[in-house]
Amino acid sequence: MKIALLEPLGISENSLERLAASLTKDGHDFSSFPRSDDRDENISRLSGVDVAIIANMPLPGEVIAGADSLKMISVAFTGYDHVDMRVCMERGITVSNCAGYSTDSVAELALGLSVAVCRNILPCDRAVRDGATKAGLLGNEIAGKTVGIVGTGAIGCKVAKIFRVLGCPVLAYSRTERDDLKELGVSYVTLEELMASSDIVSIHVPCNDQTVGLIGEEKLAMMKPSAILINTARGPIVDNDRLAEALTSGRLSGAGIDVFDMEPPIPKDYPLLEAPNCVLTPHVAFATPEALEKRAVMAFDNVCAWISGNPRNLVY
């Protein structure tokens, strides 16, 4: 088999060599490349390649269709909406992902953004640096606040458990209800009830045809004026233009956003950049050394499992 890693995975050279050895020891050919967003370059790199490994670089249909030998794509990421799945299905290309590698890191950032917004961390930092005081920077405790979790997969479940430990009543909306969360006192409700009743709403659903624009003007209008919205899932799930309007008008108290309609850098005229009480991070929820090492191991293990005829973590 010929395997190509099309972008760095954020791990050390030693780790990459060790993982590559799991393939080359059995006679497979492995090569790695720096990331390129040039279509023709990627088609060239995939010439004769059986297996491609990517992280979050887009893999459009024309690149996949131009890869004459491609049989499997190992996505070193939880989401796979950046891969043209229609073309993969048409060509019978197996696709696996690495769900679960970033559960802890994303959940911790969701908490961190919540604390940053509720306690005015960034304005407090600026105040100290500017020689000011705490005047006007009275924050809010999270303990006792109602937290709404939209999507209770692995990450949403972890976030729910964290907030329960902090003494928060937790509401949840999800396609599938989890008994372990119910045993912890989490209550499943409709999305409308969750939006209207929560002090903190944290988004943890995948991006697909059913969830794009899920949190738009209508759902944002249901939220309490004192509430905050946290999104560490996927940008298109939330209508960020309407979110910026809600924050600017005072219709919503605050937001913590790690994901946008595009990958950073964000355009200078992006509305959220000027919205008040909005903490923004550049899609870093998954990016810790611990998580990146886990996902690299999973991505290579997925390839080895597929080669051995026992594919796992399949999304198609």
mmCIF file of C-alpha atoms in Angstrom:
data_model
loop_
_atom_site.group_PDB
_atom_site.id
_atom_site.type_symbol
_atom_site.label_atom_id
_atom_site.label_comp_id
_atom_site.label_asym_id
_atom_site.label_seq_id
_atom_site.Cartn_x
_atom_site.Cartn_y
_atom_site.Cartn_z
ATOM 1 C CA MET A 1 0.000 0.000 0.000
ATOM 2 C CA LYS A 2 1.060 3.565 -0.659
ATOM 3 C CA ILE A 3 0.114 5.946 2.165
ATOM 4 C CA ALA A 4 0.441 9.738 2.092
ATOM 5 C CA LEU A 5 0.141 12.180 4.973
ATOM 6 C CA LEU A 6 -0.978 15.422 3.336
ATOM 7 C CA GLU A 7 -0.383 17.790 6.243
ATOM 8 C CA PRO A 8 1.508 17.895 9.540
ATOM 9 C CA LEU A 9 -0.323 16.481 12.553
ATOM 10 C CA GLY A 10 1.308 18.713 15.166
ATOM 11 C CA ILE A 11 3.446 15.954 16.654
ATOM 12 C CA SER A 12 7.200 15.580 16.955
ATOM 13 C CA GLU A 13 9.350 14.026 14.235
ATOM 14 C CA ASN A 14 10.153 11.177 16.600
ATOM 15 C CA SER A 15 6.459 10.445 17.101
ATOM 16 C CA LEU A 16 5.798 10.596 13.366
ATOM 17 C CA GLU A 17 8.694 8.226 12.639
ATOM 18 C CA ARG A 18 7.415 5.785 15.235
ATOM 19 C CA LEU A 19 3.903 5.834 13.791
ATOM 20 C CA ALA A 20 5.152 5.562 10.213
ATOM 21 C CA ALA A 21 7.187 2.512 11.256
ATOM 22 C CA SER A 22 3.925 0.727 12.084
ATOM 23 C CA LEU A 23 3.283 0.814 8.321
ATOM 24 C CA THR A 24 6.735 0.567 6.762
ATOM 25 C CA LYS A 25 7.699 -2.509 8.816
ATOM 26 C CA ASP A 26 5.073 -4.417 6.840
ATOM 27 C CA GLY A 27 6.413 -3.180 3.514
ATOM 28 C CA HIS A 28 4.032 -0.270 2.961
ATOM 29 C CA ASP A 29 5.292 2.950 1.420
ATOM 30 C CA PHE A 30 4.791 6.083 3.550
ATOM 31 C CA SER A 31 5.388 9.716 2.606
ATOM 32 C CA SER A 32 4.498 13.011 4.279
ATOM 33 C CA PHE A 33 4.072 16.505 2.896
ATOM 34 C CA PRO A 34 3.665 20.068 4.140
ATOM 35 C CA ARG A 35 0.110 21.310 3.755
ATOM 36 C CA SER A 36 -0.905 22.686 0.395
ATOM 37 C CA ASP A 37 -4.259 24.128 -0.601
ATOM 38 C CA ASP A 38 -3.392 23.939 -4.284
ATOM 39 C CA ARG A 39 -5.722 21.525 -6.058
ATOM 40 C CA ASP A 40 -3.296 20.355 -8.714
ATOM 41 C CA GLU A 41 -0.503 19.876 -6.181
ATOM 42 C CA ASN A 42 -2.702 17.662 -4.011
ATOM 43 C CA ILE A 43 -3.898 15.644 -6.997
ATOM 44 C CA SER A 44 -0.252 15.105 -7.911
ATOM 45 C CA ARG A 45 0.641 14.071 -4.364
ATOM 46 C CA LEU A 46 -2.201 11.541 -4.365
ATOM 47 C CA SER A 47 -1.223 9.951 -7.669
ATOM 48 C CA GLY A 48 -0.940 6.217 -7.082
ATOM 49 C CA VAL A 49 -1.762 6.640 -3.385
ATOM 50 C CA ASP A 50 -4.053 4.081 -1.729
ATOM 51 C CA VAL A 51 -4.525 5.842 1.610
ATOM 52 C CA ALA A 52 -4.545 9.555 2.453
ATOM 53 C CA ILE A 53 -4.191 10.920 5.976
ATOM 54 C CA ILE A 54 -5.386 14.468 6.632
ATOM 55 C CA ALA A 55 -6.363 16.575 9.619
ATOM 56 C CA ASN A 56 -8.580 19.572 8.898
ATOM 57 C CA MET A 57 -7.352 20.607 5.454
ATOM 58 C CA PRO A 58 -10.197 20.669 2.918
ATOM 59 C CA LEU A 59 -10.325 17.701 0.573
ATOM 60 C CA PRO A 60 -12.714 18.760 -2.208
ATOM 61 C CA GLY A 61 -14.378 16.453 -4.664
ATOM 62 C CA GLU A 62 -12.156 17.365 -7.599
ATOM 63 C CA VAL A 63 -9.049 16.334 -5.642
ATOM 64 C CA ILE A 64 -10.615 13.068 -4.513
ATOM 65 C CA ALA A 65 -11.878 12.346 -8.029
ATOM 66 C CA GLY A 66 -8.415 13.044 -9.425
ATOM 67 C CA ALA A 67 -6.781 10.544 -7.065
ATOM 68 C CA ASP A 68 -6.947 7.516 -9.299
ATOM 69 C CA SER A 69 -5.919 4.880 -6.731
ATOM 70 C CA LEU A 70 -7.406 6.308 -3.542
ATOM 71 C CA LYS A 71 -9.291 3.739 -1.489
ATOM 72 C CA MET A 72 -9.241 5.088 2.077
ATOM 73 C CA ILE A 73 -9.057 8.466 3.849
ATOM 74 C CA SER A 74 -8.059 8.622 7.507
ATOM 75 C CA VAL A 75 -9.259 11.933 8.919
ATOM 76 C CA ALA A 76 -7.260 12.931 11.979
ATOM 77 C CA PHE A 77 -10.144 15.010 13.245
ATOM 78 C CA THR A 78 -13.573 14.503 14.782
ATOM 79 C CA GLY A 79 -15.478 16.429 12.116
ATOM 80 C CA TYR A 80 -15.228 15.386 8.482
ATOM 81 C CA ASP A 81 -17.402 18.010 6.789
ATOM 82 C CA HIS A 82 -14.249 19.327 5.067
ATOM 83 C CA VAL A 83 -14.117 16.102 3.025
ATOM 84 C CA ASP A 84 -16.433 15.755 0.019
ATOM 85 C CA MET A 85 -18.310 12.720 1.258
ATOM 86 C CA ARG A 86 -20.544 12.560 -1.812
ATOM 87 C CA VAL A 87 -17.567 11.828 -4.043
ATOM 88 C CA CYS A 88 -16.188 9.359 -1.507
ATOM 89 C CA MET A 89 -19.484 7.479 -1.551
ATOM 90 C CA GLU A 90 -19.656 7.517 -5.333
ATOM 91 C CA ARG A 91 -16.166 6.034 -5.571
ATOM 92 C CA GLY A 92 -16.522 3.652 -2.644
ATOM 93 C CA ILE A 93 -13.717 5.280 -0.678
ATOM 94 C CA THR A 94 -13.636 4.316 2.988
ATOM 95 C CA VAL A 95 -13.460 7.267 5.416
ATOM 96 C CA SER A 96 -12.586 7.037 9.106
ATOM 97 C CA ASN A 97 -12.261 9.744 11.727
ATOM 98 C CA CYS A 98 -10.737 10.196 15.182
ATOM 99 C CA ALA A 99 -13.748 10.944 17.334
ATOM 100 C CA GLY A 100 -12.845 11.187 20.994
ATOM 101 C CA TYR A 101 -9.243 12.318 20.739
ATOM 102 C CA SER A 102 -10.073 15.867 21.858
ATOM 103 C CA THR A 103 -12.889 15.218 24.311
ATOM 104 C CA ASP A 104 -10.985 16.570 27.304
ATOM 105 C CA SER A 105 -9.347 19.490 25.506
ATOM 106 C CA VAL A 106 -12.571 20.766 23.908
ATOM 107 C CA ALA A 107 -14.579 20.329 27.090
ATOM 108 C CA GLU A 108 -11.955 22.243 29.073
ATOM 109 C CA LEU A 109 -11.994 25.136 26.600
ATOM 110 C CA ALA A 110 -15.797 25.257 26.748
ATOM 111 C CA LEU A 111 -15.454 25.698 30.499
ATOM 112 C CA GLY A 112 -12.610 28.175 30.071
ATOM 113 C CA LEU A 113 -14.612 30.344 27.666
ATOM 114 C CA SER A 114 -17.548 30.254 30.060
ATOM 115 C CA VAL A 115 -15.375 31.451 32.924
ATOM 116 C CA ALA A 116 -13.692 34.079 30.737
ATOM 117 C CA VAL A 117 -17.020 35.572 29.708
ATOM 118 C CA CYS A 118 -18.749 35.305 33.086
ATOM 119 C CA ARG A 119 -15.816 36.767 35.034
ATOM 120 C CA ASN A 120 -14.677 39.363 32.468
ATOM 121 C CA ILE A 121 -11.192 37.831 32.290
ATOM 122 C CA LEU A 122 -10.021 39.788 29.238
ATOM 123 C CA PRO A 123 -11.351 43.193 30.393
ATOM 124 C CA CYS A 124 -9.823 42.529 33.824
ATOM 125 C CA ASP A 125 -6.468 41.788 32.222
ATOM 126 C CA ARG A 126 -6.637 45.023 30.235
ATOM 127 C CA ALA A 127 -7.639 46.972 33.347
ATOM 128 C CA VAL A 128 -4.576 45.797 35.262
ATOM 129 C CA ARG A 129 -2.251 46.579 32.348
ATOM 130 C CA ASP A 130 -3.835 50.022 31.937
ATOM 131 C CA GLY A 131 -3.483 50.866 35.629
ATOM 132 C CA ALA A 132 -7.229 50.701 36.233
ATOM 133 C CA THR A 133 -9.244 48.998 38.978
ATOM 134 C CA LYS A 134 -12.097 46.485 39.150
ATOM 135 C CA ALA A 135 -14.647 49.250 38.684
ATOM 136 C CA GLY A 136 -17.310 48.127 36.228
ATOM 137 C CA LEU A 137 -15.928 44.605 36.058
ATOM 138 C CA LEU A 138 -18.275 42.798 38.412
ATOM 139 C CA GLY A 139 -18.550 39.227 37.178
ATOM 140 C CA ASN A 140 -20.998 36.383 37.656
ATOM 141 C CA GLU A 141 -20.533 33.027 39.338
ATOM 142 C CA ILE A 142 -21.164 29.899 37.312
ATOM 143 C CA ALA A 143 -22.204 27.775 40.305
ATOM 144 C CA GLY A 144 -25.960 27.400 40.375
ATOM 145 C CA LYS A 145 -26.484 28.666 36.825
ATOM 146 C CA THR A 146 -28.532 26.521 34.450
ATOM 147 C CA VAL A 147 -26.372 25.154 31.653
ATOM 148 C CA GLY A 148 -27.818 23.887 28.381
ATOM 149 C CA ILE A 149 -25.827 21.327 26.380
ATOM 150 C CA VAL A 150 -26.814 21.053 22.721
ATOM 151 C CA GLY A 151 -25.595 17.615 21.669
ATOM 152 C CA THR A 152 -24.556 14.952 24.165
ATOM 153 C CA GLY A 153 -21.972 12.966 22.283
ATOM 154 C CA ALA A 154 -18.634 12.344 23.974
ATOM 155 C CA ILE A 155 -17.689 16.029 24.272
ATOM 156 C CA GLY A 156 -21.148 17.277 25.227
ATOM 157 C CA CYS A 157 -21.351 14.541 27.847
ATOM 158 C CA LYS A 158 -17.990 15.578 29.312
ATOM 159 C CA VAL A 159 -19.052 19.245 29.419
ATOM 160 C CA ALA A 160 -22.302 18.300 31.146
ATOM 161 C CA LYS A 161 -20.405 16.336 33.792
ATOM 162 C CA ILE A 162 -17.997 19.243 34.411
ATOM 163 C CA PHE A 163 -20.820 21.707 34.972
ATOM 164 C CA ARG A 164 -22.650 19.257 37.229
ATOM 165 C CA VAL A 165 -19.524 19.101 39.408
ATOM 166 C CA LEU A 166 -19.649 22.903 39.607
ATOM 167 C CA GLY A 167 -23.157 22.707 41.036
ATOM 168 C CA CYS A 168 -25.064 23.658 37.895
ATOM 169 C CA PRO A 169 -28.450 22.291 36.889
ATOM 170 C CA VAL A 170 -27.900 20.908 33.376
ATOM 171 C CA LEU A 171 -30.404 20.662 30.545
ATOM 172 C CA ALA A 172 -29.646 18.712 27.381
ATOM 173 C CA TYR A 173 -30.957 18.451 23.859
ATOM 174 C CA SER A 174 -29.744 15.601 21.682
ATOM 175 C CA ARG A 175 -30.911 13.123 19.083
ATOM 176 C CA THR A 176 -30.054 10.316 21.507
ATOM 177 C CA GLU A 177 -30.560 10.517 25.263
ATOM 178 C CA ARG A 178 -27.894 9.091 27.576
ATOM 179 C CA ASP A 179 -28.905 7.193 30.685
ATOM 180 C CA ASP A 180 -25.592 7.956 32.415
ATOM 181 C CA LEU A 181 -26.314 11.671 32.177
ATOM 182 C CA LYS A 182 -29.855 11.215 33.425
ATOM 183 C CA GLU A 183 -28.444 9.395 36.444
ATOM 184 C CA LEU A 184 -26.326 12.500 37.138
ATOM 185 C CA GLY A 185 -29.456 14.658 37.144
ATOM 186 C CA VAL A 186 -29.248 15.972 33.584
ATOM 187 C CA SER A 187 -32.690 16.679 32.137
ATOM 188 C CA TYR A 188 -33.406 16.214 28.435
ATOM 189 C CA VAL A 189 -35.716 18.872 27.019
ATOM 190 C CA THR A 190 -36.653 20.373 23.664
ATOM 191 C CA LEU A 191 -34.189 22.735 22.034
ATOM 192 C CA GLU A 192 -36.648 25.584 22.501
ATOM 193 C CA GLU A 193 -36.948 24.943 26.244
ATOM 194 C CA LEU A 194 -33.180 24.651 26.564
ATOM 195 C CA MET A 195 -32.555 27.965 24.810
ATOM 196 C CA ALA A 196 -35.180 29.760 26.904
ATOM 197 C CA SER A 197 -34.191 28.315 30.285
ATOM 198 C CA SER A 198 -30.381 28.236 30.206
ATOM 199 C CA ASP A 199 -27.932 30.805 31.541
ATOM 200 C CA ILE A 200 -25.115 29.212 29.534
ATOM 201 C CA VAL A 201 -25.706 27.383 26.259
ATOM 202 C CA SER A 202 -22.823 25.244 24.963
ATOM 203 C CA ILE A 203 -22.906 23.797 21.437
ATOM 204 C CA HIS A 204 -21.616 20.251 20.804
ATOM 205 C CA VAL A 205 -23.302 18.884 17.681
ATOM 206 C CA PRO A 206 -21.612 17.914 14.396
ATOM 207 C CA CYS A 207 -21.959 20.103 11.330
ATOM 208 C CA ASN A 208 -24.327 18.594 8.783
ATOM 209 C CA ASP A 209 -27.408 19.454 6.748
ATOM 210 C CA GLN A 210 -29.588 19.298 9.846
ATOM 211 C CA THR A 211 -27.401 21.501 12.058
ATOM 212 C CA VAL A 212 -26.160 24.277 9.757
ATOM 213 C CA GLY A 213 -27.851 27.435 11.018
ATOM 214 C CA LEU A 214 -29.400 25.518 13.921
ATOM 215 C CA ILE A 215 -28.766 28.442 16.263
ATOM 216 C CA GLY A 216 -30.049 31.362 14.227
ATOM 217 C CA GLU A 217 -32.085 34.478 14.867
ATOM 218 C CA GLU A 218 -35.131 32.564 16.131
ATOM 219 C CA LYS A 219 -33.233 30.459 18.670
ATOM 220 C CA LEU A 220 -31.042 33.349 19.802
ATOM 221 C CA ALA A 221 -34.177 35.422 20.472
ATOM 222 C CA MET A 222 -35.373 32.704 22.859
ATOM 223 C CA MET A 223 -32.342 33.130 25.130
ATOM 224 C CA LYS A 224 -32.369 35.181 28.307
ATOM 225 C CA PRO A 225 -30.773 38.632 27.910
ATOM 226 C CA SER A 226 -28.407 37.613 30.725
ATOM 227 C CA ALA A 227 -27.373 34.362 29.012
ATOM 228 C CA ILE A 228 -24.146 33.526 27.189
ATOM 229 C CA LEU A 229 -23.490 31.261 24.215
ATOM 230 C CA ILE A 230 -20.434 29.017 23.871
ATOM 231 C CA ASN A 231 -19.504 27.361 20.556
ATOM 232 C CA THR A 232 -16.543 24.998 20.347
ATOM 233 C CA ALA A 233 -18.198 22.727 17.761
ATOM 234 C CA ARG A 234 -18.427 24.066 14.200
ATOM 235 C CA GLY A 235 -18.888 27.658 13.045
ATOM 236 C CA PRO A 236 -21.811 27.255 10.615
ATOM 237 C CA ILE A 237 -24.010 25.773 13.350
ATOM 238 C CA VAL A 238 -24.437 29.304 14.729
ATOM 239 C CA ASP A 239 -25.450 32.306 12.650
ATOM 240 C CA ASN A 240 -22.594 34.505 13.834
ATOM 241 C CA ASP A 241 -23.961 37.608 12.093
ATOM 242 C CA ARG A 242 -27.168 37.359 14.124
ATOM 243 C CA LEU A 243 -25.145 36.525 17.226
ATOM 244 C CA ALA A 244 -23.087 39.699 16.761
ATOM 245 C CA GLU A 245 -26.296 41.723 16.405
ATOM 246 C CA ALA A 246 -27.709 40.208 19.602
ATOM 247 C CA LEU A 247 -24.532 41.023 21.529
ATOM 248 C CA THR A 248 -24.259 44.549 20.146
ATOM 249 C CA SER A 249 -27.892 45.375 20.909
ATOM 250 C CA GLY A 250 -27.635 43.975 24.428
ATOM 251 C CA ARG A 251 -30.158 41.283 23.588
ATOM 252 C CA LEU A 252 -27.581 38.732 24.737
ATOM 253 C CA SER A 253 -25.030 39.099 27.511
ATOM 254 C CA GLY A 254 -21.948 37.410 26.083
ATOM 255 C CA ALA A 255 -20.381 34.678 23.995
ATOM 256 C CA GLY A 256 -17.283 32.504 23.774
ATOM 257 C CA ILE A 257 -16.557 31.383 20.216
ATOM 258 C CA ASP A 258 -13.777 29.098 18.973
ATOM 259 C CA VAL A 259 -15.152 28.320 15.501
ATOM 260 C CA PHE A 260 -16.305 30.500 12.630
ATOM 261 C CA ASP A 261 -17.694 30.385 9.093
ATOM 262 C CA MET A 262 -14.123 29.957 7.881
ATOM 263 C CA GLU A 263 -10.824 28.869 9.347
ATOM 264 C CA PRO A 264 -8.775 31.708 10.885
ATOM 265 C CA PRO A 265 -7.446 34.195 10.011
ATOM 266 C CA ILE A 266 -10.796 35.949 10.310
ATOM 267 C CA PRO A 267 -11.558 38.911 8.001
ATOM 268 C CA LYS A 268 -11.137 42.308 9.636
ATOM 269 C CA ASP A 269 -14.800 43.138 9.002
ATOM 270 C CA TYR A 270 -16.136 39.958 10.617
ATOM 271 C CA PRO A 271 -19.037 41.164 12.844
ATOM 272 C CA LEU A 272 -18.053 39.240 15.981
ATOM 273 C CA LEU A 273 -14.721 41.088 16.130
ATOM 274 C CA GLU A 274 -16.539 44.233 17.236
ATOM 275 C CA ALA A 275 -19.226 42.586 19.363
ATOM 276 C CA PRO A 276 -19.080 43.386 23.100
ATOM 277 C CA ASN A 277 -18.314 40.767 25.766
ATOM 278 C CA CYS A 278 -17.302 38.221 23.180
ATOM 279 C CA VAL A 279 -14.207 36.091 23.780
ATOM 280 C CA LEU A 280 -12.783 34.652 20.565
ATOM 281 C CA THR A 281 -10.193 31.913 20.115
ATOM 282 C CA PRO A 282 -8.758 30.749 16.743
ATOM 283 C CA HIS A 283 -10.130 27.191 16.570
ATOM 284 C CA VAL A 284 -7.825 25.894 19.280
ATOM 285 C CA ALA A 285 -10.201 23.768 21.357
ATOM 286 C CA PHE A 286 -8.655 20.534 20.069
ATOM 287 C CA ALA A 287 -5.079 21.831 20.035
ATOM 288 C CA THR A 288 -3.163 20.492 23.015
ATOM 289 C CA PRO A 289 -0.046 18.293 22.820
ATOM 290 C CA GLU A 290 -1.929 15.521 24.579
ATOM 291 C CA ALA A 291 -4.857 15.614 22.154
ATOM 292 C CA LEU A 292 -2.689 15.907 19.042
ATOM 293 C CA GLU A 293 -0.675 12.868 20.062
ATOM 294 C CA LYS A 294 -3.879 10.890 20.678
ATOM 295 C CA ARG A 295 -5.342 11.788 17.287
ATOM 296 C CA ALA A 296 -2.140 10.917 15.413
ATOM 297 C CA VAL A 297 -2.080 7.485 17.032
ATOM 298 C CA MET A 298 -5.769 6.982 16.194
ATOM 299 C CA ALA A 299 -5.306 8.133 12.586
ATOM 300 C CA PHE A 300 -2.487 5.645 11.974
ATOM 301 C CA ASP A 301 -4.281 2.885 13.884
ATOM 302 C CA ASN A 302 -7.298 3.451 11.637
ATOM 303 C CA VAL A 303 -5.104 2.909 8.583
ATOM 304 C CA CYS A 304 -3.552 -0.243 10.028
ATOM 305 C CA ALA A 305 -6.982 -1.600 10.957
ATOM 306 C CA TRP A 306 -8.311 -0.951 7.445
ATOM 307 C CA ILE A 307 -5.304 -2.619 5.829
ATOM 308 C CA SER A 308 -5.789 -5.653 8.040
ATOM 309 C CA GLY A 309 -9.415 -5.938 6.969
ATOM 310 C CA ASN A 310 -10.879 -4.782 10.265
ATOM 311 C CA PRO A 311 -11.787 -1.118 9.639
ATOM 312 C CA ARG A 312 -12.912 0.990 12.555
ATOM 313 C CA ASN A 313 -14.074 4.507 13.401
ATOM 314 C CA LEU A 314 -15.854 4.511 10.047
ATOM 315 C CA VAL A 315 -17.969 7.434 8.913
ATOM 316 C CA TYR A 316 -18.411 5.743 5.523
#
